Short mmCIF file of C-alpha atoms in Angstrom, two decimals:
data_model
loop_
_atom_site.label_atom_id
_atom_site.label_comp_id
_atom_site.label_asym_id
_atom_site.label_seq_id
_atom_site.Cartn_x
_atom_site.Cartn_y
_atom_site.Cartn_z
CA MET A 15 -0.43 -0.17 0.01
CA ASN A 16 0.90 3.36 -0.75
CA ASN A 17 2.55 6.27 1.55
CA PHE A 18 -1.36 8.49 0.03
CA LEU A 19 -3.80 5.57 1.09
CA LYS A 20 -2.20 4.85 4.22
CA ASN A 21 -2.63 8.98 5.48
CA ALA A 22 -5.80 8.72 4.12
CA ILE A 23 -7.10 5.50 5.73
CA LYS A 24 -5.37 7.10 8.96
CA ARG A 25 -7.20 10.30 8.72
CA ILE A 26 -10.80 8.08 7.95
CA GLN A 27 -9.50 6.64 11.29
CA ILE A 28 -9.20 9.48 13.46
CA LEU A 29 -12.59 11.37 11.97
CA ILE A 30 -13.90 8.11 13.06
CA GLU A 31 -13.26 7.83 16.28
CA SER A 32 -13.19 11.85 16.87
CA VAL A 33 -17.25 11.32 15.77
CA ALA A 34 -17.50 8.13 18.21
CA ALA A 35 -15.57 10.04 21.64
CA SER A 36 -18.43 13.04 20.92
CA VAL A 37 -20.81 11.28 20.44
CA ALA A 38 -19.53 8.63 24.18
CA VAL A 39 -18.98 12.27 25.92
CA ALA A 40 -23.15 13.72 24.71
CA LYS A 41 -24.36 10.98 25.43
CA LEU A 42 -22.56 10.29 28.93
CA ARG A 43 -24.00 13.76 29.91
CA ASN A 44 -27.43 12.29 29.06
CA GLY A 45 -27.97 13.70 25.60
CA LYS A 46 -30.60 12.04 23.28
CA PHE A 47 -29.79 12.03 19.36
CA LYS A 48 -33.15 13.34 18.70
CA ASN A 49 -31.67 16.93 19.54
CA ILE A 50 -29.78 16.60 16.60
CA GLU A 51 -32.19 18.11 14.98
CA LYS A 52 -32.61 21.44 16.99
CA ILE A 53 -28.53 22.47 15.28
CA ASP A 54 -28.15 25.90 13.98
CA MET A 55 -25.50 25.14 11.39
CA ARG A 56 -24.61 28.80 10.96
CA ALA A 57 -20.89 29.42 8.27
CA TRP A 58 -21.77 25.52 6.94
CA TYR A 59 -19.85 26.30 4.15
CA LEU A 60 -16.66 26.67 6.79
CA LEU A 61 -17.27 22.76 7.13
CA ILE A 62 -17.14 22.08 2.73
CA ILE A 63 -13.75 24.36 2.87
CA ALA A 64 -11.63 23.14 5.40
CA ALA A 65 -12.54 19.76 4.09
CA PHE A 66 -11.52 20.65 0.52
CA ILE A 67 -8.07 23.04 2.10
CA GLU A 68 -7.26 18.98 3.83
CA PHE A 69 -8.18 16.77 0.91
CA VAL A 70 -5.70 19.17 -1.26
CA SER A 71 -3.06 19.25 1.05
CA VAL A 72 -3.27 15.10 1.30
CA TYR A 73 -3.42 14.80 -2.76
CA PHE A 74 -0.33 17.56 -3.40
CA ASN A 75 1.60 16.10 -0.65
CA ARG A 76 1.54 12.95 -1.85
CA PHE A 77 4.03 14.51 -4.86
CA HIS A 78 6.40 15.93 -3.01
CA PRO A 79 10.12 15.31 -3.15
CA ARG A 80 10.53 14.27 0.39
CA HIS A 81 7.68 11.45 -0.06
CA SER A 82 8.86 9.78 -4.10
CA ARG A 83 12.28 8.44 -2.88
CA GLN A 84 12.14 4.78 -2.36
#
C-alpha cells in the first residue's frame, strides 16, 4: 500500500474516532440523539472549505520530493 493510501486511511480513522468520542461524551452527559435536528449550522460553508483544504493538502503532499524517494 502506498503512503498516500495509508495517510488517507489514517485520517479517516481519526475522523471516525473523534466522532465516536463526541457521541460517547454526549451520551454520558445524558444527551439525546433527537436533539441533533435542533442544531443551527451558521457558517456551514466553512466545513466544506475545510474539507476541501484537507483533501488538497493530502493529495498534493504525495507529489512532494520527500515522499517520492524509495
